[in-house]
Coordinates of C-alpha atoms in Angstrom, one line a residue:
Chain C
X1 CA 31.0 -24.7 6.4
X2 CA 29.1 -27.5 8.3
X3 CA 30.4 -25.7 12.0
X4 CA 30.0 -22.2 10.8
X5 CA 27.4 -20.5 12.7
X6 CA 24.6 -18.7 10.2
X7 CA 22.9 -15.3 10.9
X8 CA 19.9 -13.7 9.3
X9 CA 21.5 -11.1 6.5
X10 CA 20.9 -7.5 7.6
X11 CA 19.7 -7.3 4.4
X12 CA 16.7 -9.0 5.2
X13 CA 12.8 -7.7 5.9
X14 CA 10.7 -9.7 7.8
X15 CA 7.3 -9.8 9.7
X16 CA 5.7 -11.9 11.7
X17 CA 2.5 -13.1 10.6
X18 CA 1.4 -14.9 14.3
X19 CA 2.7 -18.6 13.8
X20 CA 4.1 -17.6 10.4
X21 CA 7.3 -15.2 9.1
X22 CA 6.6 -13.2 5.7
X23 CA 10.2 -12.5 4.6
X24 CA 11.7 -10.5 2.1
X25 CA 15.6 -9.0 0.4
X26 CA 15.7 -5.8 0.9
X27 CA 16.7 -5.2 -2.6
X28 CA 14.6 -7.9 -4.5
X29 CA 10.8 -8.3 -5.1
X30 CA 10.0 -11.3 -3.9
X31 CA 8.0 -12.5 -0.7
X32 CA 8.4 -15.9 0.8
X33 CA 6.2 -17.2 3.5
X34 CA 7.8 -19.3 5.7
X35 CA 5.3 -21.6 7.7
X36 CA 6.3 -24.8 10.5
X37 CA 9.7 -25.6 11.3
X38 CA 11.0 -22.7 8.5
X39 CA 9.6 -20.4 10.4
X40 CA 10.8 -21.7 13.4
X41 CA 14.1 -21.7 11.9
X42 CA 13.7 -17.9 11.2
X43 CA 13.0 -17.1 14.3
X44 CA 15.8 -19.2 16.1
X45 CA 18.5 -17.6 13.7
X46 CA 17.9 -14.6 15.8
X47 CA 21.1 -16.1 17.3
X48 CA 24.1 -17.0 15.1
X49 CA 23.8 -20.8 15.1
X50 CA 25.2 -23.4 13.3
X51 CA 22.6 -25.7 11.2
X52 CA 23.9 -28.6 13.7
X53 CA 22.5 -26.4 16.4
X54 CA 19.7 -25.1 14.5
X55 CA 18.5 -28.7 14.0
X56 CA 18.8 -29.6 17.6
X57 CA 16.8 -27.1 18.8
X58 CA 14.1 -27.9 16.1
X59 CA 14.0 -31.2 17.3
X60 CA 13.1 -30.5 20.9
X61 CA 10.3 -27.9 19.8
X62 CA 8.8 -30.3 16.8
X63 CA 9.5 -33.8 19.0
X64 CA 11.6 -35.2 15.9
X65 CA 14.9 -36.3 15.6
X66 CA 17.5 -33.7 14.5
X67 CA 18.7 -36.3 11.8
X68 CA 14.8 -35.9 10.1
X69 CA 14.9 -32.8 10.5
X70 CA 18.1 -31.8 8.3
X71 CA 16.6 -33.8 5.4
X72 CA 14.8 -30.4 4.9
X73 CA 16.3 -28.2 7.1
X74 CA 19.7 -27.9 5.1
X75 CA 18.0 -27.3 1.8
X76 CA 16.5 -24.7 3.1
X77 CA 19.3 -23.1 4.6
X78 CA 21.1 -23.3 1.5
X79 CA 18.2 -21.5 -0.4
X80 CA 18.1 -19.1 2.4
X81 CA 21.6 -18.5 1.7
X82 CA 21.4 -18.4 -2.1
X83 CA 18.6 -15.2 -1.6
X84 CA 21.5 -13.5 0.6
X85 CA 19.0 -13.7 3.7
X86 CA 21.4 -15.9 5.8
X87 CA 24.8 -15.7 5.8
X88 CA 27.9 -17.8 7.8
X89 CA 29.5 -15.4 10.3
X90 CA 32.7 -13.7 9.8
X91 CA 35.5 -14.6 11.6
X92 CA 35.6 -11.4 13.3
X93 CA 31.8 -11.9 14.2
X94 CA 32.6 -15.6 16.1
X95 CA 35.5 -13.5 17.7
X96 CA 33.7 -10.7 19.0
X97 CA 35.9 -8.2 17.4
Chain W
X1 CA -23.0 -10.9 23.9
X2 CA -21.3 -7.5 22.8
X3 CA -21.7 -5.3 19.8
X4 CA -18.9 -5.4 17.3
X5 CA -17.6 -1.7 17.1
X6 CA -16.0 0.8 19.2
X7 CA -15.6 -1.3 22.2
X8 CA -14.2 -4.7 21.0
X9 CA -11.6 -2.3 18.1
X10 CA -10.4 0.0 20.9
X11 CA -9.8 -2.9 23.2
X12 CA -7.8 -4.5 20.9
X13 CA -6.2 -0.6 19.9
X14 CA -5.0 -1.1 23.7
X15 CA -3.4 -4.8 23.4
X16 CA 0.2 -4.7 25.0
X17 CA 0.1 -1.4 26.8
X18 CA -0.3 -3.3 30.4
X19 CA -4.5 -3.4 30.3
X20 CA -5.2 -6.6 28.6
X21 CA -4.6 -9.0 31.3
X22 CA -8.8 -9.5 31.8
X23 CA -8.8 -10.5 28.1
X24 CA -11.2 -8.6 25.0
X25 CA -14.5 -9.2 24.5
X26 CA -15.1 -12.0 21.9
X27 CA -16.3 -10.7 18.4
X28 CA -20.1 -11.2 18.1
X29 CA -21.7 -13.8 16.1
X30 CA -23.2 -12.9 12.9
X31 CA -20.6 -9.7 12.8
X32 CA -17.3 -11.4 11.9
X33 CA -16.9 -10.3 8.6
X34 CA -18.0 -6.6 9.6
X35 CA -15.4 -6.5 12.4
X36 CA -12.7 -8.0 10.4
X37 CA -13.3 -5.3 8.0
X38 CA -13.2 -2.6 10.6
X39 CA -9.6 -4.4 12.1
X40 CA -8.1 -4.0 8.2
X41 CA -9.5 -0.6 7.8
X42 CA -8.0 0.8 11.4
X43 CA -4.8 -1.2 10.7
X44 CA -5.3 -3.3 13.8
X45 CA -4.4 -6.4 12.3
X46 CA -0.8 -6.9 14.4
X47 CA -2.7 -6.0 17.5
X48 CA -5.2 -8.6 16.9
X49 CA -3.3 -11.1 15.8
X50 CA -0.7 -10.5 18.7
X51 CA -4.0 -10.5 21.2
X52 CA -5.3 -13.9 19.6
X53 CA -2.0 -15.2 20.3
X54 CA -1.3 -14.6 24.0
X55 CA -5.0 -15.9 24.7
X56 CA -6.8 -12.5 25.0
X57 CA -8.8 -12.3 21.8
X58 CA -10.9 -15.7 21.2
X59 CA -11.3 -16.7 18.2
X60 CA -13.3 -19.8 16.0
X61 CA -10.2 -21.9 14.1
X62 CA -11.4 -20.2 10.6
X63 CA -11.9 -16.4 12.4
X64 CA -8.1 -17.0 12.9
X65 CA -7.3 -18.6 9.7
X66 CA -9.1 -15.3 8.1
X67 CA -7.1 -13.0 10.5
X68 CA -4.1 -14.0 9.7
X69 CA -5.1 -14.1 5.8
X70 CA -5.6 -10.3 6.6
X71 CA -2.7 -9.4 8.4
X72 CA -0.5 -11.5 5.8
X73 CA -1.8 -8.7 3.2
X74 CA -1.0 -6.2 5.0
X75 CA 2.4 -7.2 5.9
X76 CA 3.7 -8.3 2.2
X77 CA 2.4 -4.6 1.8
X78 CA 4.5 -2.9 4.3
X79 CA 7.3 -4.8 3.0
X80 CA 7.0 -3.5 -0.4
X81 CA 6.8 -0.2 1.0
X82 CA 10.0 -0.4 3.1
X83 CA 11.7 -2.0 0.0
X84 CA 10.7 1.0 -2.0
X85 CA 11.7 3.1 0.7
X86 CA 15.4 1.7 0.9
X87 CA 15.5 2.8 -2.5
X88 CA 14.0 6.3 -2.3
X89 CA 16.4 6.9 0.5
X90 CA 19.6 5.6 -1.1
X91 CA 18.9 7.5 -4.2
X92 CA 17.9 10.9 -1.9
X93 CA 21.3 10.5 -0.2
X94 CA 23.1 10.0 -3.5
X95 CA 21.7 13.4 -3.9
X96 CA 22.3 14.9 -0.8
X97 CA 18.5 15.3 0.2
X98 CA 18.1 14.7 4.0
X99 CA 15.3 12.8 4.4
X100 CA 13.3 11.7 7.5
X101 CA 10.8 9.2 8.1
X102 CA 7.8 9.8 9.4
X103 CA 5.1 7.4 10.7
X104 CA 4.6 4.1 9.5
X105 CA 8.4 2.5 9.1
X106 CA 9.9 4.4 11.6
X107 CA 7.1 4.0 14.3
X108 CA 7.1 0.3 13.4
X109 CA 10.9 -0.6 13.7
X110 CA 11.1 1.8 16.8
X111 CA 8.3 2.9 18.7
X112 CA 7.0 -0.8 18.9
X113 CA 8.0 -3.8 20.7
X114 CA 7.0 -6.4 17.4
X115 CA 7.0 -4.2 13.6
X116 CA 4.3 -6.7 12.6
X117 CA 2.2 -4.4 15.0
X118 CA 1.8 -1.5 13.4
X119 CA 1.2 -1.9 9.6
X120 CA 0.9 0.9 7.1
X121 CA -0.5 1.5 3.8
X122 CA 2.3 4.2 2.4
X123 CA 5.5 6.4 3.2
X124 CA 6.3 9.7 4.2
X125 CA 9.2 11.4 3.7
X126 CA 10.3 14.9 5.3
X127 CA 12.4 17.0 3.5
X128 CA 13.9 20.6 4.1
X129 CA 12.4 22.9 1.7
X130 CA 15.8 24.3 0.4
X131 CA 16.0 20.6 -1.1
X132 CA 12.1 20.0 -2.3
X133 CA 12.5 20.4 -5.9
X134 CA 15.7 18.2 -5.7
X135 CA 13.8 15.6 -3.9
X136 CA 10.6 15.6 -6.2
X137 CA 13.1 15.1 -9.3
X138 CA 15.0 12.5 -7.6
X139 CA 11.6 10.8 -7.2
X140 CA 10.5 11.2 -10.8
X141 CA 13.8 9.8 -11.9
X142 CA 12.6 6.8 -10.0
X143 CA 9.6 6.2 -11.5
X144 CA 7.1 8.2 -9.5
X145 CA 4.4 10.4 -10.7
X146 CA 2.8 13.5 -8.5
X147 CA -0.6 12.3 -8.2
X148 CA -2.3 16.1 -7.9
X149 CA -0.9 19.1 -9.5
X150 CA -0.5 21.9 -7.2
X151 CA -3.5 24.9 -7.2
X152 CA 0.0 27.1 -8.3
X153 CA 3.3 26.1 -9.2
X154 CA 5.2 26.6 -5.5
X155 CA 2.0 26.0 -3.6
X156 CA 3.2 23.0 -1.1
X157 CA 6.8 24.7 -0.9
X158 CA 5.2 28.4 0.5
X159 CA 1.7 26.4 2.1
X160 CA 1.1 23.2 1.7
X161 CA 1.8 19.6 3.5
X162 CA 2.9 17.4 1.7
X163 CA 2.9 16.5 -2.3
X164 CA 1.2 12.3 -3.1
X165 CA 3.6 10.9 -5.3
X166 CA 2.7 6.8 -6.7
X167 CA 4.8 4.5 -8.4
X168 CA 4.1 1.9 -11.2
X169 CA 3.9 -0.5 -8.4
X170 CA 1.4 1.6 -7.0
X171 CA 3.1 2.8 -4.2
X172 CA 2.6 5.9 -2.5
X173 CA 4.6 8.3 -1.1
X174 CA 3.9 11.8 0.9
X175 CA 6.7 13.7 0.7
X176 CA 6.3 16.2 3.5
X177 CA 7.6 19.7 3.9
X178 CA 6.0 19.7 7.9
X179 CA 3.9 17.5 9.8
X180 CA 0.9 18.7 8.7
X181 CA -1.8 21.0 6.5
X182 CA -3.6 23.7 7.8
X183 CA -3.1 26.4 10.2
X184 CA -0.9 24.2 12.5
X185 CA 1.5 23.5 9.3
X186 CA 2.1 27.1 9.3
X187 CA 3.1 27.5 13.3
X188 CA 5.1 24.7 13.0
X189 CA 8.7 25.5 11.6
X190 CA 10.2 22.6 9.9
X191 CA 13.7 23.6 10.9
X192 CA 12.8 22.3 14.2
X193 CA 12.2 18.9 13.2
X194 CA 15.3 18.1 11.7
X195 CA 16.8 19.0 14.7
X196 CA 17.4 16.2 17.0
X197 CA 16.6 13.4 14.7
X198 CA 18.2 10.0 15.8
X199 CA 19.3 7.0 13.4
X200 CA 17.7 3.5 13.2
X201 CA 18.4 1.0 11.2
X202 CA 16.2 -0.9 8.9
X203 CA 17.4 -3.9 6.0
X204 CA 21.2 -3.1 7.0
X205 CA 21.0 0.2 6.1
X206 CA 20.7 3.3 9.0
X207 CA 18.2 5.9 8.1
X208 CA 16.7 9.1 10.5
X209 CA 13.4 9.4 12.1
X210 CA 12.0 12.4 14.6
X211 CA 13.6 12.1 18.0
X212 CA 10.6 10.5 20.7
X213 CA 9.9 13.9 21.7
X214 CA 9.4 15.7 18.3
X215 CA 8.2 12.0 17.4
X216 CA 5.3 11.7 19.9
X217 CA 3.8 15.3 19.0
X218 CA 3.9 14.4 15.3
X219 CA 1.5 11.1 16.7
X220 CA -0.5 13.8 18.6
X221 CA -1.0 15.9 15.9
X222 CA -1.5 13.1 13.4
X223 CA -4.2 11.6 15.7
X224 CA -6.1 14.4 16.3
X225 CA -5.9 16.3 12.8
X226 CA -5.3 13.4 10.3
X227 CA -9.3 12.1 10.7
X228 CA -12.3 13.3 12.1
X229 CA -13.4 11.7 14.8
X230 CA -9.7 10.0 15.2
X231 CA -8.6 6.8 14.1
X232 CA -7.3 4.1 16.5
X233 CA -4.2 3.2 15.3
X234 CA -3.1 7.0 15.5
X235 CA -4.7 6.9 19.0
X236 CA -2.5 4.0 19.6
X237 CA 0.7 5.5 18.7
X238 CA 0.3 8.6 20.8
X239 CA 0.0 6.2 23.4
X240 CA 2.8 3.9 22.4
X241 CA 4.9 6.8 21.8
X242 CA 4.2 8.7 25.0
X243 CA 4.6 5.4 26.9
X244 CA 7.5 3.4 25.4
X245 CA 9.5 5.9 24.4
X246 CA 12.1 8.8 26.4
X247 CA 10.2 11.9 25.5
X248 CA 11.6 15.1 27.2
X249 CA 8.0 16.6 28.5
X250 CA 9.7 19.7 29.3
X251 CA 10.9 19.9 25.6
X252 CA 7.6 18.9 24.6
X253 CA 5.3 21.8 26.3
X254 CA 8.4 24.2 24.9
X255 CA 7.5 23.0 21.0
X256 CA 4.2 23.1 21.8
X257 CA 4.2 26.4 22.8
X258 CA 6.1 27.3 19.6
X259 CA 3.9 25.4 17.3
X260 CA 1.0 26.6 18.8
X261 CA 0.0 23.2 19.1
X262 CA -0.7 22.6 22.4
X263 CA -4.9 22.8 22.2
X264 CA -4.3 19.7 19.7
X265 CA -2.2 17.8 21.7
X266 CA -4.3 18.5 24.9
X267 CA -7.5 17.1 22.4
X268 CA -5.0 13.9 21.3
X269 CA -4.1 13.2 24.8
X270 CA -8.1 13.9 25.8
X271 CA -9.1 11.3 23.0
X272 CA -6.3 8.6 24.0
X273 CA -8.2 8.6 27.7
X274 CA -11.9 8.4 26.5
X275 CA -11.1 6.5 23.6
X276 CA -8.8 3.8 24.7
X277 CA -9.0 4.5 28.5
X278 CA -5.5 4.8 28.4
X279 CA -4.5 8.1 31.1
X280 CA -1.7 10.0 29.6
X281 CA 2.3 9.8 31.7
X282 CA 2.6 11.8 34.5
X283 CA 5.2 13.7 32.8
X284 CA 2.4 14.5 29.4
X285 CA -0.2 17.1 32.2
X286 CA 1.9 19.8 32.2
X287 CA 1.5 19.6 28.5
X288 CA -2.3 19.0 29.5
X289 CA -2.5 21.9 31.5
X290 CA -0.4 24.7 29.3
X291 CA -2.6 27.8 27.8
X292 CA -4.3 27.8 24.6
X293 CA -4.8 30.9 22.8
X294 CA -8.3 31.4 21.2
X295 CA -6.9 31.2 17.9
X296 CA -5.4 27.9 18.8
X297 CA -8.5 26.6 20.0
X298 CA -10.6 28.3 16.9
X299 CA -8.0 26.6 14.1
X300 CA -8.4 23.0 16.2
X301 CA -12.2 23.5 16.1
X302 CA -12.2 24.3 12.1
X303 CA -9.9 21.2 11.8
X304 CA -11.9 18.5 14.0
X305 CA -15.5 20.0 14.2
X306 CA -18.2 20.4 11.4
X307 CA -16.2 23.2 9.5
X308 CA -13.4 20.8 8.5
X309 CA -15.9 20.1 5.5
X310 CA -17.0 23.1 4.7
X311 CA -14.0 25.3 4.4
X312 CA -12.9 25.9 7.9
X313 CA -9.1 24.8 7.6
X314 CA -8.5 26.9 4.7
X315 CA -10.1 29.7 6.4
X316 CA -7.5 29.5 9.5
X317 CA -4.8 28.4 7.4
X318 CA -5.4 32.4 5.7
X319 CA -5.5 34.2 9.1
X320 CA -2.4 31.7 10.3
X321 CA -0.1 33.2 7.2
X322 CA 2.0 35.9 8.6
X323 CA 2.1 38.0 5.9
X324 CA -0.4 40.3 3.7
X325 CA 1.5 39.3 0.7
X326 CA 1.4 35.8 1.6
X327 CA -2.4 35.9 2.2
X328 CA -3.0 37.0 -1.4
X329 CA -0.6 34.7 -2.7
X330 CA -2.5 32.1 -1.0
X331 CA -6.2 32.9 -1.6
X332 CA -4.9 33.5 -5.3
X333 CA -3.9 29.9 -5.3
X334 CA -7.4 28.6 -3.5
X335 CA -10.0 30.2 -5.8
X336 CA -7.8 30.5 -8.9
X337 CA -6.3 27.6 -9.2
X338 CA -4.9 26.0 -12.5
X339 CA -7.6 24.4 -14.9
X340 CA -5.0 20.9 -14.7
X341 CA -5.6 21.4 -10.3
X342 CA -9.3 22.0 -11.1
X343 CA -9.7 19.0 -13.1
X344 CA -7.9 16.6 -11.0
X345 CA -9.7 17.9 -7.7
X346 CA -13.3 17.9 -9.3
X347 CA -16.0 16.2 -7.4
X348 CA -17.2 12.9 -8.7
X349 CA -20.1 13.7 -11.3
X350 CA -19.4 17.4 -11.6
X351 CA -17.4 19.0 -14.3
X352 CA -14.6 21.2 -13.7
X353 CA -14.8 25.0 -12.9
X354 CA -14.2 27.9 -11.0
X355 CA -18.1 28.2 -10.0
X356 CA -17.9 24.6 -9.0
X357 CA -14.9 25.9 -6.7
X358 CA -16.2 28.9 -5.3
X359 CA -19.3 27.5 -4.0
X360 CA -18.3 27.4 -1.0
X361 CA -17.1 30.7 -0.6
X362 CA -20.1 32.1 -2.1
X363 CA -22.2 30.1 0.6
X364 CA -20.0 32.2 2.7
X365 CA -20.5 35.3 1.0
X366 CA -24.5 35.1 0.5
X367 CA -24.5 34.2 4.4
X368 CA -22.7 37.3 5.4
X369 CA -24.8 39.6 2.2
X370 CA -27.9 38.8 4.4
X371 CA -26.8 39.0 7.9
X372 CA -25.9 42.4 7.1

């Protein structure tokens, strides 16, 4: 799982509230505001990426070390996941088919 | 230092079509909390949080903080609403209802370069009128109510708009039979709009909107006959729409001419220029320039001049109806409406009645009684 890229469900509604993402299941009532590197997360996963990746890249915009950053980063993910609002690409998706 | 109105809300209306480069003007000391409340009641949060961002709008640290409070509202709002309207659509499909959206979601998603741009406070839903009564049980079956009876059972079907229908969560949802009420509701045929629509997608399900033409002369019409004088945002979307998106102009001035429609999209246009300062495309003056018919131009001023109060629509809404039989059916409906309609539409502090109703028309009456 660990080298699987993630990509935002199409299941999920989003906004952006300026620095911040308001995000929602399309089929579920609640709201979660995602402030910080979450955000930043959010809006990175525009991209399939893997959380390796992820945290890279969150590490050259925050000026932390990836390593720091997973500490909270994969948590996340994994509730992100849980609320079906990420989910690992298919193996047709890291094809191209 | 400059006043906190017109000028500093239509600048920010403008944010992102190409004339914001010089930067706004900075909202005035003393009026924050005044033109905050003006940016939530125009719905021009997005803009100005988007303007704030790229360095155009500046604000004090807590102006921003309360901005964004503002906007955050305003989103977790729209996202209930498209929530709700994933539903509503699924369960219209399951019934084989062909619905459309209109406005808010689909402008949002498509007609916008960010959806956090362009909030909105409820849904509308177009319908074919072979399917209304099939579409308003599908919604009761989901939990809305219609919040006003009709003035006669088939009223909206034969000459109304649209029909208000509110969930427990208090949303709301206009189901429309056209674009709009009045005499322009009865030019334009609703076959025509479900022509052409196109797909987008929104929460992983695909769902129809108006094609950009038929979609920019809904924002025209919406701007101009929605709210007297117009409202910004709608200004806004005529501009975004005429702008950003691949509207046929020669299809355009052909609907027009068919809706009768074109003195109320020459007045949108008109109101996007002094209003925003924004010219209309090249393509939108032959629109600009078509003919107007007197009645056209006599049902626009009943709709956006003094008269829209005091019975003016209604009155070229009855000359618009094509038929004799239609006309009584329709004045029938007006001053002898059903006592539920009555009580529902009675003015604060009055109690229900006919008398109550017919004042107006009586004004009319006594007016003409001694002119004579």
């Amino acid at each position: 799982m660990e080298g699987r890229r993630l990509r935002r469900s199409a299941s999920a509604l989003w906004r952006s509230c300026g620095p911040d993402v308001l995000l929602a299941h399309a089929s579920r009532p609640e709201l979660l505001l995602l402030e910080g590197t979450a955000a930043a997360a959010w809006r990175l996963l525009e991209e399939p990426r893997t959380p390796a990746g992820l945290a890279e890249e969150l590490a050259r915009a925050f000026g932390a070390r990836a390593a720091e950053i997973r500490t909270t980063l994969d948590p996340f993910l994994a509730d992100l996941r849980a609320r079906g609002l990420v989910q690992a690409e298919s193996r047709e998706e890291r094809s191209g088919g | 230092m400059a006043e906190a109105g017109p000028d500093l809300l239509a600048a920010v209306a403008t944010f992102g079509l190409g004339s914001d480069l010089e930067g706004l003007p900075t909202p005035p000391e003393g009026e924050w909390r005044r033109t905050l409340g003006r940016l939530t009641f125009q719905r021009l949060t997005g803009l100005a949080v988007a303007a704030a961002q790229a360095g155009a709008l500046q604000l004090a640290p807590e102006r921003w903080v309360e901005l964004l409070r503002a906007h955050r509202e305003a989103m977790a709002h729209c996202l209930t609403l498209e929530r709700t309207l994933l539903e509503v659509t699924a369960a219209l499909e399951g019934e084989g209802v062909a619905g459309v959206v209109l406005k808010g979601p689909a402008l949002a998603h498509t007609a916008y370069p960010d959806p956090s741009w362009r909030p909105f406070g409820d849904l509308d839903l177009l319908v074919p009128v072979s399917q209304w009564e099939t579409a308003c049980a599908t919604l009761r079956g989901l939990g809305f109510l219609r919040v006003y009876p009709e003035p006669r059972p088939g009223f909206v079907v034969r000459f109304g708009h649209t029909a208000l229908h509110r969930n427990p969560e208090g949303v709301e949802l206009d189901l429309h039979r056209t674009l709009i009420a009045g005499p322009f509701g009865q030019w334009i045929d609703p076959g025509d709009l479900f022509r052409g629509t196109v797909p987008f997608t929104l929460g992983g399900h695909t769902l129809r909107r108006l094609g950009d033409t038929a979609r920019f002369l809904h924002a025209c019409v919406h701007a101009a006959l929605g709210f007297a004088p117009p409202l910004l945002l709608p200004l806004r979307d005529v501009a975004q729409t005429a702008h950003a998106g691949s509207v046929d102009w020669e299809l355009a001035a052909s609907l027009a001419r068919k809706w009768r429609i074109a003195a109320v999209v020459g007045f949108a246009l008109r109101a996007v220029r002094e209003t925003l300062g924004v010219p209309p495309p090249a393509g939108a003056q032959a629109l600009m320039d078509l003919p107007v018919e007197r009645r056209q131009r006599r049902a626009l001023s009943a709709c956006v001049g003094p008269r829209r109060f005091r019975g003016g629509p209604a009155v070229e809404t009855l000359r618009a109806i094509p038929s004799l039989r239609l006309k009584a059916a329709y004045l029938r409906a007006l001053l002898l409406p059903s006592r539920e309609f009555l009580a529902a539409r009675v003015p604060w502090g009055r109690r229900p009645g006919y008398l109550t109703r017919w004042r107006t028309p009586l004004r009319w009456l006594r007016r003409a009684v001694d002119r004579a």
